[in-house]
């Protein structure tokens, strides 16, 4: 049983890192979008779709972490 708890902890850590990376990715994409739109006067066409995709996956991976830690 101890082995399964260690595996669960590692999987939760991996999902936590993925979730944080997604949130940082959203921040980077939206910052690049604002820079391109207001400084370069040419907006990125793909940034909103990528941010939405990352938001959904960050929500799902974050739910795994919270559920594993009995956060709700």
Short mmCIF file of N, CA and C in Angstrom, two decimals:
data_model
loop_
_atom_site.label_atom_id
_atom_site.label_comp_id
_atom_site.label_asym_id
_atom_site.label_seq_id
_atom_site.Cartn_x
_atom_site.Cartn_y
_atom_site.Cartn_z
N UNK A 1 0.82 -1.20 0.00
CA UNK A 1 0.00 0.00 0.00
C UNK A 1 0.87 1.26 0.00
N UNK A 2 2.00 1.18 0.63
CA UNK A 2 2.89 2.33 0.70
C UNK A 2 3.38 2.73 -0.69
N UNK A 3 3.61 1.74 -1.55
CA UNK A 3 4.06 2.00 -2.92
C UNK A 3 3.00 2.76 -3.71
N UNK A 4 1.75 2.39 -3.56
CA UNK A 4 0.67 3.07 -4.27
C UNK A 4 0.53 4.53 -3.82
N UNK A 5 0.76 4.80 -2.55
CA UNK A 5 0.68 6.17 -2.07
C UNK A 5 1.82 7.01 -2.64
N UNK A 6 3.00 6.43 -2.78
CA UNK A 6 4.12 7.16 -3.37
C UNK A 6 3.85 7.45 -4.85
N UNK A 7 3.28 6.48 -5.56
CA UNK A 7 2.95 6.69 -6.96
C UNK A 7 1.89 7.78 -7.10
N UNK A 8 0.89 7.75 -6.23
CA UNK A 8 -0.17 8.77 -6.25
C UNK A 8 0.41 10.15 -6.00
N UNK A 9 1.34 10.25 -5.06
CA UNK A 9 1.97 11.53 -4.75
C UNK A 9 2.77 12.04 -5.94
N UNK A 10 3.50 11.18 -6.60
CA UNK A 10 4.30 11.58 -7.77
C UNK A 10 3.39 12.03 -8.92
N UNK A 11 2.33 11.31 -9.16
CA UNK A 11 1.40 11.69 -10.22
C UNK A 11 0.77 13.04 -9.91
N UNK A 12 0.41 13.25 -8.67
CA UNK A 12 -0.17 14.53 -8.27
C UNK A 12 0.85 15.66 -8.45
N UNK A 13 2.11 15.40 -8.14
CA UNK A 13 3.15 16.41 -8.35
C UNK A 13 3.32 16.75 -9.83
N UNK A 14 3.30 15.72 -10.67
CA UNK A 14 3.43 15.95 -12.11
C UNK A 14 2.26 16.79 -12.62
N UNK A 15 1.05 16.44 -12.21
CA UNK A 15 -0.12 17.21 -12.64
C UNK A 15 -0.07 18.64 -12.10
N UNK A 16 0.45 18.82 -10.91
CA UNK A 16 0.61 20.18 -10.37
C UNK A 16 1.57 21.00 -11.20
N UNK A 17 2.68 20.40 -11.62
CA UNK A 17 3.64 21.10 -12.47
C UNK A 17 3.05 21.42 -13.83
N UNK A 18 2.29 20.49 -14.39
CA UNK A 18 1.64 20.73 -15.68
C UNK A 18 0.65 21.88 -15.56
N UNK A 19 -0.11 21.89 -14.47
CA UNK A 19 -1.09 22.94 -14.26
C UNK A 19 -0.42 24.31 -14.14
N UNK A 20 0.66 24.37 -13.37
CA UNK A 20 1.38 25.64 -13.23
C UNK A 20 1.99 26.09 -14.56
N UNK A 21 2.50 25.15 -15.32
CA UNK A 21 3.07 25.49 -16.63
C UNK A 21 2.00 26.04 -17.56
N UNK A 22 0.81 25.47 -17.50
CA UNK A 22 -0.28 25.97 -18.33
C UNK A 22 -0.67 27.40 -17.95
N UNK A 23 -0.74 27.67 -16.66
CA UNK A 23 -1.10 29.02 -16.22
C UNK A 23 -0.02 30.03 -16.63
N UNK A 24 1.24 29.64 -16.50
CA UNK A 24 2.32 30.52 -16.94
C UNK A 24 2.30 30.69 -18.46
N UNK A 25 1.91 29.65 -19.17
CA UNK A 25 1.78 29.75 -20.62
C UNK A 25 0.68 30.71 -21.02
N UNK A 26 -0.43 30.67 -20.30
CA UNK A 26 -1.52 31.61 -20.56
C UNK A 26 -1.03 33.04 -20.35
N UNK A 27 -0.30 33.25 -19.26
CA UNK A 27 0.24 34.58 -18.98
C UNK A 27 1.16 35.04 -20.10
N UNK A 28 2.03 34.16 -20.57
CA UNK A 28 2.97 34.52 -21.64
C UNK A 28 2.24 34.82 -22.95
N UNK A 29 1.28 34.00 -23.30
CA UNK A 29 0.55 34.20 -24.56
C UNK A 29 -0.26 35.49 -24.52
N UNK A 30 -0.92 35.75 -23.42
CA UNK A 30 -1.72 36.97 -23.34
C UNK A 30 -0.85 38.22 -23.28
N UNK A 31 0.33 38.13 -22.65
CA UNK A 31 1.25 39.26 -22.65
C UNK A 31 1.76 39.53 -24.06
N UNK A 32 2.10 38.46 -24.78
CA UNK A 32 2.55 38.62 -26.17
C UNK A 32 1.44 39.21 -27.03
N UNK A 33 0.21 38.78 -26.79
CA UNK A 33 -0.94 39.30 -27.56
C UNK A 33 -1.11 40.80 -27.30
N UNK A 34 -1.04 41.21 -26.04
CA UNK A 34 -1.20 42.63 -25.72
C UNK A 34 -0.06 43.45 -26.32
N UNK A 35 1.15 42.94 -26.26
CA UNK A 35 2.29 43.64 -26.83
C UNK A 35 2.13 43.79 -28.34
N UNK A 36 1.79 42.71 -29.00
CA UNK A 36 1.63 42.77 -30.46
C UNK A 36 0.49 43.69 -30.88
N UNK A 37 -0.60 43.64 -30.11
CA UNK A 37 -1.76 44.44 -30.50
C UNK A 37 -1.52 45.93 -30.29
N UNK A 38 -0.95 46.32 -29.14
CA UNK A 38 -0.86 47.74 -28.82
C UNK A 38 0.46 48.38 -29.22
N UNK A 39 1.52 47.61 -29.33
CA UNK A 39 2.81 48.19 -29.70
C UNK A 39 3.09 48.01 -31.19
N UNK A 40 2.86 46.81 -31.70
CA UNK A 40 3.15 46.53 -33.10
C UNK A 40 1.96 46.76 -34.03
N UNK A 41 0.78 47.00 -33.46
CA UNK A 41 -0.45 47.21 -34.22
C UNK A 41 -0.79 46.04 -35.15
N UNK A 42 -0.46 44.84 -34.71
CA UNK A 42 -0.80 43.63 -35.48
C UNK A 42 -1.08 42.53 -34.46
N UNK A 43 -2.35 42.17 -34.31
CA UNK A 43 -2.69 41.18 -33.29
C UNK A 43 -2.41 39.77 -33.78
N UNK A 44 -2.17 38.88 -32.83
CA UNK A 44 -1.94 37.46 -33.13
C UNK A 44 -3.30 36.78 -33.32
N UNK A 45 -3.42 35.97 -34.33
CA UNK A 45 -4.70 35.33 -34.61
C UNK A 45 -4.92 34.07 -33.78
N UNK A 46 -3.88 33.46 -33.29
CA UNK A 46 -3.97 32.17 -32.62
C UNK A 46 -3.95 32.27 -31.10
N UNK A 47 -3.69 33.42 -30.55
CA UNK A 47 -3.45 33.53 -29.11
C UNK A 47 -4.67 33.23 -28.26
N UNK A 48 -5.84 33.67 -28.68
CA UNK A 48 -7.04 33.44 -27.88
C UNK A 48 -7.40 31.96 -27.82
N UNK A 49 -7.26 31.28 -28.94
CA UNK A 49 -7.57 29.84 -28.97
C UNK A 49 -6.59 29.06 -28.11
N UNK A 50 -5.32 29.39 -28.18
CA UNK A 50 -4.32 28.69 -27.36
C UNK A 50 -4.55 28.95 -25.88
N UNK A 51 -4.86 30.18 -25.51
CA UNK A 51 -5.13 30.51 -24.11
C UNK A 51 -6.36 29.76 -23.60
N UNK A 52 -7.39 29.65 -24.42
CA UNK A 52 -8.59 28.92 -24.02
C UNK A 52 -8.28 27.43 -23.84
N UNK A 53 -7.52 26.87 -24.75
CA UNK A 53 -7.13 25.47 -24.66
C UNK A 53 -6.32 25.21 -23.39
N UNK A 54 -5.36 26.09 -23.10
CA UNK A 54 -4.55 25.92 -21.90
C UNK A 54 -5.36 26.13 -20.62
N UNK A 55 -6.34 27.02 -20.66
CA UNK A 55 -7.18 27.24 -19.49
C UNK A 55 -7.99 26.00 -19.15
N UNK A 56 -8.55 25.37 -20.17
CA UNK A 56 -9.34 24.15 -19.93
C UNK A 56 -8.46 23.07 -19.34
N UNK A 57 -7.29 22.86 -19.92
CA UNK A 57 -6.41 21.80 -19.42
C UNK A 57 -5.83 22.14 -18.05
N UNK A 58 -5.56 23.41 -17.78
CA UNK A 58 -5.09 23.79 -16.45
C UNK A 58 -6.18 23.55 -15.41
N UNK A 59 -7.43 23.78 -15.77
CA UNK A 59 -8.54 23.51 -14.86
C UNK A 59 -8.66 22.03 -14.55
N UNK A 60 -8.53 21.20 -15.58
CA UNK A 60 -8.67 19.75 -15.39
C UNK A 60 -7.50 19.17 -14.58
N UNK A 61 -6.29 19.58 -14.90
CA UNK A 61 -5.14 19.07 -14.14
C UNK A 61 -5.14 19.62 -12.72
N UNK A 62 -5.60 20.84 -12.54
CA UNK A 62 -5.71 21.40 -11.20
C UNK A 62 -6.76 20.67 -10.38
N UNK A 63 -7.82 20.23 -11.02
CA UNK A 63 -8.85 19.45 -10.33
C UNK A 63 -8.29 18.12 -9.84
N UNK A 64 -7.42 17.51 -10.61
CA UNK A 64 -6.78 16.27 -10.19
C UNK A 64 -5.95 16.49 -8.93
N UNK A 65 -5.20 17.58 -8.92
CA UNK A 65 -4.35 17.88 -7.76
C UNK A 65 -5.18 18.15 -6.52
N UNK A 66 -6.23 18.93 -6.66
CA UNK A 66 -7.08 19.27 -5.51
C UNK A 66 -7.81 18.02 -4.99
N UNK A 67 -8.30 17.20 -5.90
CA UNK A 67 -8.99 15.98 -5.49
C UNK A 67 -8.05 15.01 -4.80
N UNK A 68 -6.83 14.89 -5.32
CA UNK A 68 -5.86 13.99 -4.71
C UNK A 68 -5.48 14.44 -3.29
N UNK A 69 -5.47 15.75 -3.09
CA UNK A 69 -5.14 16.28 -1.77
C UNK A 69 -6.35 16.47 -0.87
N UNK A 70 -7.50 15.99 -1.31
CA UNK A 70 -8.75 16.13 -0.59
C UNK A 70 -9.02 17.60 -0.22
N UNK A 71 -8.86 18.45 -1.23
CA UNK A 71 -9.02 19.88 -1.03
C UNK A 71 -10.45 20.37 -1.06
N UNK A 72 -11.36 19.55 -1.53
CA UNK A 72 -12.74 19.99 -1.60
C UNK A 72 -13.59 19.26 -0.62
#
